[in-house]
Coordinates of C-alpha atoms and ligand atoms in Angstrom, one line a residue:
X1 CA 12.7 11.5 -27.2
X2 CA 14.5 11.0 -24.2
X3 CA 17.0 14.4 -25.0
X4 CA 14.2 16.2 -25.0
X5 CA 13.6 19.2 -22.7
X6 CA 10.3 19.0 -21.1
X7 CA 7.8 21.6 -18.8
X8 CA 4.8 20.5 -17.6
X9 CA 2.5 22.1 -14.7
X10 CA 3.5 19.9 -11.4
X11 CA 0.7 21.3 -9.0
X12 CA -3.0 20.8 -9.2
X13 CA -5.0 23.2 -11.7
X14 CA -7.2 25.6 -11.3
X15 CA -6.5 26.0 -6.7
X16 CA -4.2 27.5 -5.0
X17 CA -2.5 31.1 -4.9
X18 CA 0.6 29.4 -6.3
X19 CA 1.3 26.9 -9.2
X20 CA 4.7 25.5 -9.9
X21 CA 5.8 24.6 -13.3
X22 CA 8.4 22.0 -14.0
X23 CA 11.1 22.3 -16.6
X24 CA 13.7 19.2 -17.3
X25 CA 16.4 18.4 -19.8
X26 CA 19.8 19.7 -21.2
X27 CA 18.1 23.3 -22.7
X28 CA 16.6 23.8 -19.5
X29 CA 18.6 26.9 -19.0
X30 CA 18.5 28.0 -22.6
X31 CA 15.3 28.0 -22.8
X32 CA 14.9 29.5 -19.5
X33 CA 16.9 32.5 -21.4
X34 CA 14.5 33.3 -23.7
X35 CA 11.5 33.6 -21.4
X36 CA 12.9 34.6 -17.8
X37 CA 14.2 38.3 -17.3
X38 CA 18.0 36.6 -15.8
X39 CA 19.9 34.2 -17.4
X40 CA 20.8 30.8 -14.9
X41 CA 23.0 29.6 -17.1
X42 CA 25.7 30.5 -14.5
X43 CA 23.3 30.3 -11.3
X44 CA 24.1 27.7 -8.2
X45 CA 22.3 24.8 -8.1
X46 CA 19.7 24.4 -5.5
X47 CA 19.0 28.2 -5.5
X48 CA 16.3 30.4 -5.9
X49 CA 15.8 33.1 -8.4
X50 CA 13.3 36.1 -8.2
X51 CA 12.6 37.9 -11.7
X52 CA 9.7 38.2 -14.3
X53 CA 8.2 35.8 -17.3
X54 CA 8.3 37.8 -20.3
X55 CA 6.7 37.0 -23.4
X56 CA 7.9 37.8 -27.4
X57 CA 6.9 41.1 -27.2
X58 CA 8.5 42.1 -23.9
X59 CA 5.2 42.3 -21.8
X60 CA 5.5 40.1 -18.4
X61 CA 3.7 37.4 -17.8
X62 CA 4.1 37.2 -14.1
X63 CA 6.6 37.7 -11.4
X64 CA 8.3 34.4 -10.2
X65 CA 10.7 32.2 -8.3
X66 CA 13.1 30.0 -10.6
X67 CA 14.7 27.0 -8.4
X68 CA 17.7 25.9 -10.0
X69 CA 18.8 21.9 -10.0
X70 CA 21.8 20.9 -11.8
X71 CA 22.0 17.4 -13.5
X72 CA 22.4 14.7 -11.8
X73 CA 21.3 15.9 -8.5
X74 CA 17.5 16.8 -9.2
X75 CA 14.3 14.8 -9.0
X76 CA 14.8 13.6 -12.6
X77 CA 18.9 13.7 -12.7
X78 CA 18.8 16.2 -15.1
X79 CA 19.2 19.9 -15.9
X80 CA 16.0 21.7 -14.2
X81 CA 13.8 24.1 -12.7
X82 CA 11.0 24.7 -10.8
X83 CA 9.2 28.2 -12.2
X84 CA 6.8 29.2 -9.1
X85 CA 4.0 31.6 -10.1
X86 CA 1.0 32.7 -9.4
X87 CA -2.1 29.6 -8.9
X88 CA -4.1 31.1 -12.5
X89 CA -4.9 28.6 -14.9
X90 CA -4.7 31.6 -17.6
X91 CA -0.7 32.7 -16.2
X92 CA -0.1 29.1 -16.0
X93 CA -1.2 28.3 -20.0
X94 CA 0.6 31.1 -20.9
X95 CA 4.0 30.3 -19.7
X96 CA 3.6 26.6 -20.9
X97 CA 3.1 28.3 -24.0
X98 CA 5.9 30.2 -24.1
X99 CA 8.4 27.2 -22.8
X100 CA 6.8 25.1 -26.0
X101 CA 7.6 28.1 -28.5
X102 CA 11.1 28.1 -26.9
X103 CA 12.0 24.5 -27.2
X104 CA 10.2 22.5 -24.6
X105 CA 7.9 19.8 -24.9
X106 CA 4.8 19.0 -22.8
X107 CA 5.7 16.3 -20.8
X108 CA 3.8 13.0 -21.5
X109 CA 2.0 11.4 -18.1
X110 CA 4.2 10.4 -15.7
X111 CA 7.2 11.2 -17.8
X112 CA 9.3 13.2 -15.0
X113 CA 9.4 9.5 -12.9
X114 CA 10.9 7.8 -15.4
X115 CA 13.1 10.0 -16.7
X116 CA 14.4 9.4 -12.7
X117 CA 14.0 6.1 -13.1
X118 CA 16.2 6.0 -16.6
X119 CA 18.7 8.0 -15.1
X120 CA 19.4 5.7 -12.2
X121 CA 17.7 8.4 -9.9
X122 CA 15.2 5.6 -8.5
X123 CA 14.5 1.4 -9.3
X124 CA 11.2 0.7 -10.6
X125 CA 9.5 -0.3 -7.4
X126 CA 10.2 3.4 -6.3
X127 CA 8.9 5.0 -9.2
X128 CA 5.9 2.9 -8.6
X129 CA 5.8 4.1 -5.1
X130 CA 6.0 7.5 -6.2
X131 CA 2.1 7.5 -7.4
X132 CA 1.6 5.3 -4.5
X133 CA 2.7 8.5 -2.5
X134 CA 0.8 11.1 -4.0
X135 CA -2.4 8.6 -4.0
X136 CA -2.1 8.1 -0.1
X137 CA -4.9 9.3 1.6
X138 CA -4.1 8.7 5.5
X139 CA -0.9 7.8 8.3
X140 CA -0.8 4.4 6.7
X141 CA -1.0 4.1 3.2
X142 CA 1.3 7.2 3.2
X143 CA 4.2 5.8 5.3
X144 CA 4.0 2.3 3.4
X145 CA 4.5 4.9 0.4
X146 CA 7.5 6.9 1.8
X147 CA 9.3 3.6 3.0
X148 CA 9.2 2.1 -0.3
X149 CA 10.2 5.6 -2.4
X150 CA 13.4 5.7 0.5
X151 CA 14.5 2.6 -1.2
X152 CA 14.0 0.1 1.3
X153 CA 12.3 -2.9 -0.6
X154 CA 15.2 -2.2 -2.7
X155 CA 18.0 -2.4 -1.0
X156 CA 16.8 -5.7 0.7
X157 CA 16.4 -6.8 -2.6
X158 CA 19.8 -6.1 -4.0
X159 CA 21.3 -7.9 -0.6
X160 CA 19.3 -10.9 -1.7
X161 CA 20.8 -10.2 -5.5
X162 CA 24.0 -10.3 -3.9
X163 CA 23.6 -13.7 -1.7
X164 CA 22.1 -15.3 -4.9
X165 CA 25.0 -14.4 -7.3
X166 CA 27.6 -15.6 -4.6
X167 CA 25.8 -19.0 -4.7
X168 CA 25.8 -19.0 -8.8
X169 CA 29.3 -17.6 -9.0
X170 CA 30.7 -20.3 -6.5
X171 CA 28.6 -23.4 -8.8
X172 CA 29.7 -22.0 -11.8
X173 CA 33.6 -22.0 -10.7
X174 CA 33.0 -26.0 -9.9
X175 CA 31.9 -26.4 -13.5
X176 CA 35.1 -24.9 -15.2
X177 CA 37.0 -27.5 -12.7
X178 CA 34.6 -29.8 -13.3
X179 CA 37.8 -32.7 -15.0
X180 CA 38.8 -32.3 -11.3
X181 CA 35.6 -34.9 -10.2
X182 CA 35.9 -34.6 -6.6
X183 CA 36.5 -31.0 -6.8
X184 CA 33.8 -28.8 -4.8
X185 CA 34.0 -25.5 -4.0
X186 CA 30.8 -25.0 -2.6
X187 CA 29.7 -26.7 0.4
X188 CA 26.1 -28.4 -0.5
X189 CA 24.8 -27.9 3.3
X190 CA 25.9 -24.7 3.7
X191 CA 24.3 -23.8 -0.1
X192 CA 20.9 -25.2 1.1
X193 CA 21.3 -22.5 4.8
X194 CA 21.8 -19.9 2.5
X195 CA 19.0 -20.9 0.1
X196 CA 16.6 -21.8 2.7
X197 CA 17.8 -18.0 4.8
X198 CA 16.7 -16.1 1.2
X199 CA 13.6 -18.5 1.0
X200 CA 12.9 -17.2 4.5
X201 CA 13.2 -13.2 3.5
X202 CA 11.4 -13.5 0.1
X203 CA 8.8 -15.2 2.2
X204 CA 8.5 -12.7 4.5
X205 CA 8.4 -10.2 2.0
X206 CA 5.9 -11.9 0.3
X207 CA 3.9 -12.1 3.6
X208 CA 4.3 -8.5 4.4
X209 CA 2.1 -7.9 1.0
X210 CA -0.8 -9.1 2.7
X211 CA -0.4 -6.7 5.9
X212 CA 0.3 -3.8 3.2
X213 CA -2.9 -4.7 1.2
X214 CA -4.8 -4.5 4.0
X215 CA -3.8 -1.2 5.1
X216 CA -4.4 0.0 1.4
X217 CA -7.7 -1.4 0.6
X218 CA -9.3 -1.0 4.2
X219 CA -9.0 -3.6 7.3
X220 CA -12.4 -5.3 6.5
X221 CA -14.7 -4.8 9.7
X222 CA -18.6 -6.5 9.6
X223 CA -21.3 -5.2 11.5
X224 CA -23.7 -7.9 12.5
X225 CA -26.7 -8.2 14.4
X226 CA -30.3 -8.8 14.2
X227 CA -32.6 -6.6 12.4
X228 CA -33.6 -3.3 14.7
X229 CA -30.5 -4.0 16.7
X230 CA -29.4 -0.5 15.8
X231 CA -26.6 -1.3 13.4
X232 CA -27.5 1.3 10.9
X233 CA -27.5 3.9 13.5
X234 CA -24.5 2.7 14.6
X235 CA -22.4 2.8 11.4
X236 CA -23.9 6.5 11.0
X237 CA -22.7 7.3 14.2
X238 CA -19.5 6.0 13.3
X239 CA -19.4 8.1 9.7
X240 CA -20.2 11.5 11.3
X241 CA -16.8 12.2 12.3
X242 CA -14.9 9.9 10.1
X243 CA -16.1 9.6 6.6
X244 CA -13.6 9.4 4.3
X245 CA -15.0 7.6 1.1
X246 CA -17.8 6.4 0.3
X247 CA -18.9 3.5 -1.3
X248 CA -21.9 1.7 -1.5
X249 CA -22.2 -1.2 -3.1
X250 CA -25.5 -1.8 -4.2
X251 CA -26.8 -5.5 -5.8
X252 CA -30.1 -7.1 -4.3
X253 CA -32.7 -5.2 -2.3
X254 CA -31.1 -6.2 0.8
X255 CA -27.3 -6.1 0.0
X256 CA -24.6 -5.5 2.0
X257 CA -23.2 -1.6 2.2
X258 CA -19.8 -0.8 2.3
X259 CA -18.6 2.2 4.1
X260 CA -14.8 3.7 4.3
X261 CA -13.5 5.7 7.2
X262 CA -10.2 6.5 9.3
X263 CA -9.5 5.6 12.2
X264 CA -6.2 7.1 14.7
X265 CA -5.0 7.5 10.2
X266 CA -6.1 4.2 9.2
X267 CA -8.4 3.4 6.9
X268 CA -11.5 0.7 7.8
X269 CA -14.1 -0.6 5.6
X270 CA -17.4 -1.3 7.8
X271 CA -19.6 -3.7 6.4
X272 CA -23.0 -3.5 7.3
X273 CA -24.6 -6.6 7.0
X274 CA -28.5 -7.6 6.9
X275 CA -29.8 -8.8 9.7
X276 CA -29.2 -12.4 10.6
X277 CA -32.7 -13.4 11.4
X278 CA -34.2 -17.4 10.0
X279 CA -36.6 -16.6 7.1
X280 CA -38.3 -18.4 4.4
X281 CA -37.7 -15.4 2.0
X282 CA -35.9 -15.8 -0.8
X283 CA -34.5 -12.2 -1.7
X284 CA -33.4 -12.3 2.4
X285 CA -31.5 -15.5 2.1
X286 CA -29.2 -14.3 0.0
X287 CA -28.7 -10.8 2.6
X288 CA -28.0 -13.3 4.7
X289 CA -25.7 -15.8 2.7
X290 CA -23.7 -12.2 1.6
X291 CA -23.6 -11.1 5.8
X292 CA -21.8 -14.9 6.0
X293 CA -19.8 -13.9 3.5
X294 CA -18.7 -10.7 4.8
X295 CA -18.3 -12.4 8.2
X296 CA -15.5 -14.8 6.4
X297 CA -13.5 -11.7 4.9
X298 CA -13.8 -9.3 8.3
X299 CA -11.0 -9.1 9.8
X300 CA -12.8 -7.5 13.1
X301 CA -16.2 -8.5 13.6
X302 CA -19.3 -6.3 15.6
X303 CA -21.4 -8.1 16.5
X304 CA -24.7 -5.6 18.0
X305 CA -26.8 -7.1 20.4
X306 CA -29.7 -5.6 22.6
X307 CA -30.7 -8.7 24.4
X308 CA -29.0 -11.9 25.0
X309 CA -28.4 -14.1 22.3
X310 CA -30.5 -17.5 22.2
X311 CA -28.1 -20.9 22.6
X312 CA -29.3 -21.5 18.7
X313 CA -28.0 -17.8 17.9
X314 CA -24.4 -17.7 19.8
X315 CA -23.3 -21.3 18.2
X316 CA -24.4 -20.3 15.1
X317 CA -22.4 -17.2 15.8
X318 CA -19.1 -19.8 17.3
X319 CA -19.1 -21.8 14.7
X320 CA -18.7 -19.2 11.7
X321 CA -15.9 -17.2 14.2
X322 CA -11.7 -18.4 12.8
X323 CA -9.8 -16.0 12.3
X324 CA -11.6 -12.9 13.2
X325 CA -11.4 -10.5 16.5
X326 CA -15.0 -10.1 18.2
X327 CA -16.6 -6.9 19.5
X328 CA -20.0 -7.8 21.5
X329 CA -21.3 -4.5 21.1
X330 CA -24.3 -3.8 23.6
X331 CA -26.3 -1.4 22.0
X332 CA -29.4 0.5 23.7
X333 CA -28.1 0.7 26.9
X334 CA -29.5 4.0 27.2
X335 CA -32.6 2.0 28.2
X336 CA -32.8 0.6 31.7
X337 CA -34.8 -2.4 30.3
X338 CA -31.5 -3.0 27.8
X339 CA -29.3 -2.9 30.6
X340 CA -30.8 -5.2 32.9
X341 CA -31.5 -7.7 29.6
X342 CA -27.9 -7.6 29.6
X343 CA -26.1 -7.6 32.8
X344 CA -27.7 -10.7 33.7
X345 CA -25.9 -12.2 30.5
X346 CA -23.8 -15.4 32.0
X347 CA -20.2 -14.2 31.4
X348 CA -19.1 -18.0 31.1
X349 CA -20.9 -18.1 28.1
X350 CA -18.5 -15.9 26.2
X351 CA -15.8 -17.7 27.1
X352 CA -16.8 -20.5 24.9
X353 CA -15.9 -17.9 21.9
X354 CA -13.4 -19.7 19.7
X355 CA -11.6 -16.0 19.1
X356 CA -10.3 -12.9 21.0
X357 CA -13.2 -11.2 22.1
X358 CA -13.8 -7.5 24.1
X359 CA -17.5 -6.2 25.5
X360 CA -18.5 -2.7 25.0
X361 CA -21.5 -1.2 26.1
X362 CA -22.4 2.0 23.5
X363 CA -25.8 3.9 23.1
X364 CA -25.8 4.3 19.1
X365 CA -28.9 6.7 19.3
X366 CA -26.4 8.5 22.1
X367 CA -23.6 8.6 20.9
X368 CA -22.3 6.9 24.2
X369 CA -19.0 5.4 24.3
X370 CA -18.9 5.4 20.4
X371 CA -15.1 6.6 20.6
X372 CA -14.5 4.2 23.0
X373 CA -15.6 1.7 20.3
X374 CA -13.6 3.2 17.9
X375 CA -10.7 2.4 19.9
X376 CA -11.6 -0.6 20.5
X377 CA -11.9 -1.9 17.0
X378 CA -8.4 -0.2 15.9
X379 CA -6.8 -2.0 19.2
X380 CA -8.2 -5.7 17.9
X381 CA -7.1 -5.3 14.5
X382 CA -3.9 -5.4 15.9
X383 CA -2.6 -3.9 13.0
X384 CA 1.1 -4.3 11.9
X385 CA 3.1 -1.0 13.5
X386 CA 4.8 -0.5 10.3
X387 CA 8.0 1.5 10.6
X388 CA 9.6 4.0 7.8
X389 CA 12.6 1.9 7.8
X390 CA 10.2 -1.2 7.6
X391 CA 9.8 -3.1 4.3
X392 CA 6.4 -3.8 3.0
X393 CA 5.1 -4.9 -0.4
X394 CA 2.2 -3.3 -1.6
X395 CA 2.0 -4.0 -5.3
X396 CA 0.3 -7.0 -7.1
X397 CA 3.0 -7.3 -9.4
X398 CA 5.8 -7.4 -6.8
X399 CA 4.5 -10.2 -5.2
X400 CA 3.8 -11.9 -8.2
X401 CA 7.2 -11.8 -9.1
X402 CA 8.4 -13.2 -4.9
X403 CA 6.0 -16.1 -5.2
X404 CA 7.5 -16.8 -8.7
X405 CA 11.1 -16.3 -6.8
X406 CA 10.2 -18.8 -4.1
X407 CA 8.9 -21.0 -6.7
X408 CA 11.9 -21.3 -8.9
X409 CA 13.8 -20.9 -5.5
X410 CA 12.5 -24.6 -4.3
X411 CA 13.5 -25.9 -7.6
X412 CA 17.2 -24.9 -6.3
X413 CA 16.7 -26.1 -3.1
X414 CA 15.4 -29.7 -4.4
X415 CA 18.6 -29.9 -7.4
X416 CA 20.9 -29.0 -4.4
X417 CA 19.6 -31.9 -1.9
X418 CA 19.2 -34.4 -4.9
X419 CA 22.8 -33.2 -6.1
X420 CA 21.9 -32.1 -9.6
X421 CA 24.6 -31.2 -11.4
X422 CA 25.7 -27.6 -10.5
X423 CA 25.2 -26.0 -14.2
X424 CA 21.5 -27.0 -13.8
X425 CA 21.1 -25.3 -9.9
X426 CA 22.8 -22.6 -11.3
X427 CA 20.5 -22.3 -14.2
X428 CA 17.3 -21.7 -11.4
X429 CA 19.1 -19.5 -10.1
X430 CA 19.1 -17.4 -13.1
X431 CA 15.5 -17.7 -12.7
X432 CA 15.2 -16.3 -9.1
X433 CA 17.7 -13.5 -9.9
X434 CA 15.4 -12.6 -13.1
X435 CA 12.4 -13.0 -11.0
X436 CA 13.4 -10.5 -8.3
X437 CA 14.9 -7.6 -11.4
X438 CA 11.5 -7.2 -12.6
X439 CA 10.8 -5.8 -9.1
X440 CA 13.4 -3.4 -9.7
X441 CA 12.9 -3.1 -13.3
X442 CA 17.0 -4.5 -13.2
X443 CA 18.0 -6.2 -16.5
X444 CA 18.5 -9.8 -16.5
X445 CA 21.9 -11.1 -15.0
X446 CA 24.5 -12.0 -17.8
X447 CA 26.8 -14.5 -17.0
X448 CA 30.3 -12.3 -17.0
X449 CA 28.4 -10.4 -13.8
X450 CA 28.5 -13.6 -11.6
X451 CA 32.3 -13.7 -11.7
Ligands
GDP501 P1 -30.7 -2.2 12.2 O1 -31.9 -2.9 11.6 O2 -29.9 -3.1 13.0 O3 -29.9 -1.5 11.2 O4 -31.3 -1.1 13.2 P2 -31.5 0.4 13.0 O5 -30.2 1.2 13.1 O6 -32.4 0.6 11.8 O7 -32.3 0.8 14.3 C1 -33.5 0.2 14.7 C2 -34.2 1.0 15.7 O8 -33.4 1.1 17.0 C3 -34.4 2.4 15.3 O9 -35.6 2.9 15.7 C4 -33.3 3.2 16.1 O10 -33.6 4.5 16.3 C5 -33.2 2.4 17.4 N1 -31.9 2.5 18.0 C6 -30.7 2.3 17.5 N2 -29.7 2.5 18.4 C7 -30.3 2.8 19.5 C8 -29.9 3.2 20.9 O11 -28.7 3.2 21.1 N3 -30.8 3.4 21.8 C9 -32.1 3.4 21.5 N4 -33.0 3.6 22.5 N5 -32.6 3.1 20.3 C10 -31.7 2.8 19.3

């Protein structure tokens, strides 16, 4: 399958003036031959030919540009080209059909990524960042993407490989000394710096997942207020200019609604909550229970007000507050009644907030001060600056496999203080090594590779 010569259309269907169809494998120029009016056989690589599609009876299909890439230095290591024509769908079926009468196969899903990844061209965790990439839809979610394609999670795992197999070579050469008792090559203390210095990177790696999710799924922001404190204006307000997907999740009458948007290229999910009022109703209980709920996830918490908050209300408010950033938004204050309500708010009392906390005065129905708001929110989630060069995990099944790592990792740590015998350390340390090459996609370590 794999010696195969495949085409596929690489550009969207059906928009665009042009479409760019992708050809890949050893024929690549052979069958190029027999449908392009030159023959490449003998053309540069990384140029660009001008010349016509033709089909089996000598009528043209289209006039193109053919980019040449010579195996291994193309996106899939292989022989290819890149056959630009014209955006139709009807000129792009055509000249698929002619590359399939002329030896090419339609490539299967996500076929040109692994052919890169089988030729050595990326690891798995780049390939994976690859759809990553083309899924990004703002600033953040697409540099997290980039960084990981570069290779960076990578190469800080293959360091890691390296300090790991060090630590098994140097165990195993005790063993085949082992009728020399005394004999130790490796230093337990500084075996358990070294193990606790990878502990400390995995970890971190490990940590960074949670900064990455974040970015991906939305930092979580509630809205919360009492009822006809202006918080579904507000969130309108906030969706005019922003809106980037939405999704409402319905359930019960008075449910919470979930709203997507970007902010300076980062993507917040606002939360607007029902409003937090006592009631005997049943149905509004459980509003209330979810905007509790939605409180405990947020990472940045709104909370609208119009009037000052009753003692009853602001330590109900403390006491659900950890983790969280607080906005007091005062909403309204387009009305003079609002504004005096509130400036003769006591100050002191906010200082008994158990979080970080900022004031802004908006007029929802106004649109007062809203971007000053927006700024506001993206300042308090104090969101991670993550750098191209920066590592961050972003997959589910990458971090599986570090908090496995750390797992079998402690196991070393525990046989190195207790002073197991180094054949059995050694063997956990098979385990890490495995654990971290199914991030990668590496095969398992053989034993000839730690000497
Ligand atoms: P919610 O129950 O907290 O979602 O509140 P709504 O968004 O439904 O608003 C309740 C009422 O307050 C509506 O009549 C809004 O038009 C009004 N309202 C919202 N924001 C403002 C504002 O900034 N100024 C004034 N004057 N009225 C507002």
């Amino acid at each position: 399958m794999n010696n195969d010569t495949i085409c596929a259309l690489a550009t969207g269907s059906g928009s665009g003036a042009i479409s760019v169809v992708r050809v890949s494998g050893e024929a690549t120029f052979d069958v190029l031959a027999r449908v392009f009016s030159k023959d490449l056989h003998d053309a540069r690589p990384n140029t660009i030919h001008y010349g016509r599609i033709v089909d089996a009876d000598g009528l043209t299909v289209d006039d193109v540009l053919v980019a040449v890439f010579r195996a291994p230095h193309s996106y899939t290591g292989e022989n290819s080209a890149e056959i630009s024509c014209h955006g139709s769908t009807y000129i792009v079926r055509r000249i698929l059909t002619l590359l399939t009468a002329n030896g090419c196969r339609l490539a299967a899903p996500g076929e040109y990524t692994q052919r890169a990844f089988l030729n050595g061209k990326m690891d798995l965790s780049q390939a994976e960042a690859v759809a990553d990439l083309i899924a990004s839809t703002n600033r953040a979610t697409h540099q997290l993407a980039l960084s990981q394609m570069r290779g960076g999670f990578s190469s800080e795992l293959s360091q890691l490989r390296e300090q790991l197999l060090r630590l098994t070579s140097l165990l195993e050469l005790e063993l085949d000394f082992s009728d020399h008792e005394d004999l130790e090559f490796a230093d337990r203390s500084e075996l358990l710096s070294l193990v606790q210095h990878i502990d400390e990177r995995i970890a971190s790696l490990a940590r960074s997942f949670e900064a990455g999710q974040a970015l991906k799924a939305g930092i979580p922001v509630a809205i919360i207020g009492k009822t006809n404190v202006g918080k579904s204006t507000l969130l309108n307000r906030l969706l005019k200019d922003n809106r980037a997907i939405v999704s409402d999740v319905h359930g019960t009458t008075r449910d919470t609604i979930e709203e997507a948007m970007d902010i300076n290229g980062v993507q917040f999910r606002f939360i607007d909550t029902a409003g937090i009022r006592s009631t005997a109703d049943v149905v509004e209980r459980i509003g209330i229970e979810r905007t509790y709920q939605a409180l405990t996830k947020a990472h940045v918490v709104l909370w609208l007000i119009d009037d000052n908050p009753t003692d009853e209300e602001f330590a109900d408010l403390c006491s659900r507050l950890t983790h969280q950033k607080l906005i007091i938004v005062c909403n309204k204050t387009d009305l003079p009644e609002v504004r005096s309500r509130l400036s003769s708010s006591d100050a002191h009392r906010w200082q008994a907030l158990p979080v970080a906390y900022k004031i802004v005065d908006i007029s929802a129905r106004d649109n007062r001060n809203i971007d000053v708001l927006e700024q506001t929110i993206y300042d308090m989630a104090d969101l991670p600056e993550f750098k191209e060069t920066d590592v961050v995990v972003t997959s589910a099944r990458h971090y599986d496999a570090l908090v496995r790592a750390r797992l079998s990792l402690s196991r070393v740590r525990d046989g190195l203080s207790s002073q197991l015998s180094g054949d059995l350390v050694a063997e956990d340390l098979r385990i890490v090594l495995s654990d971290l090459a199914e991030i990668t996609g590496q095969g398992i370590i053989t034993p000839q590779e730690t000497l």
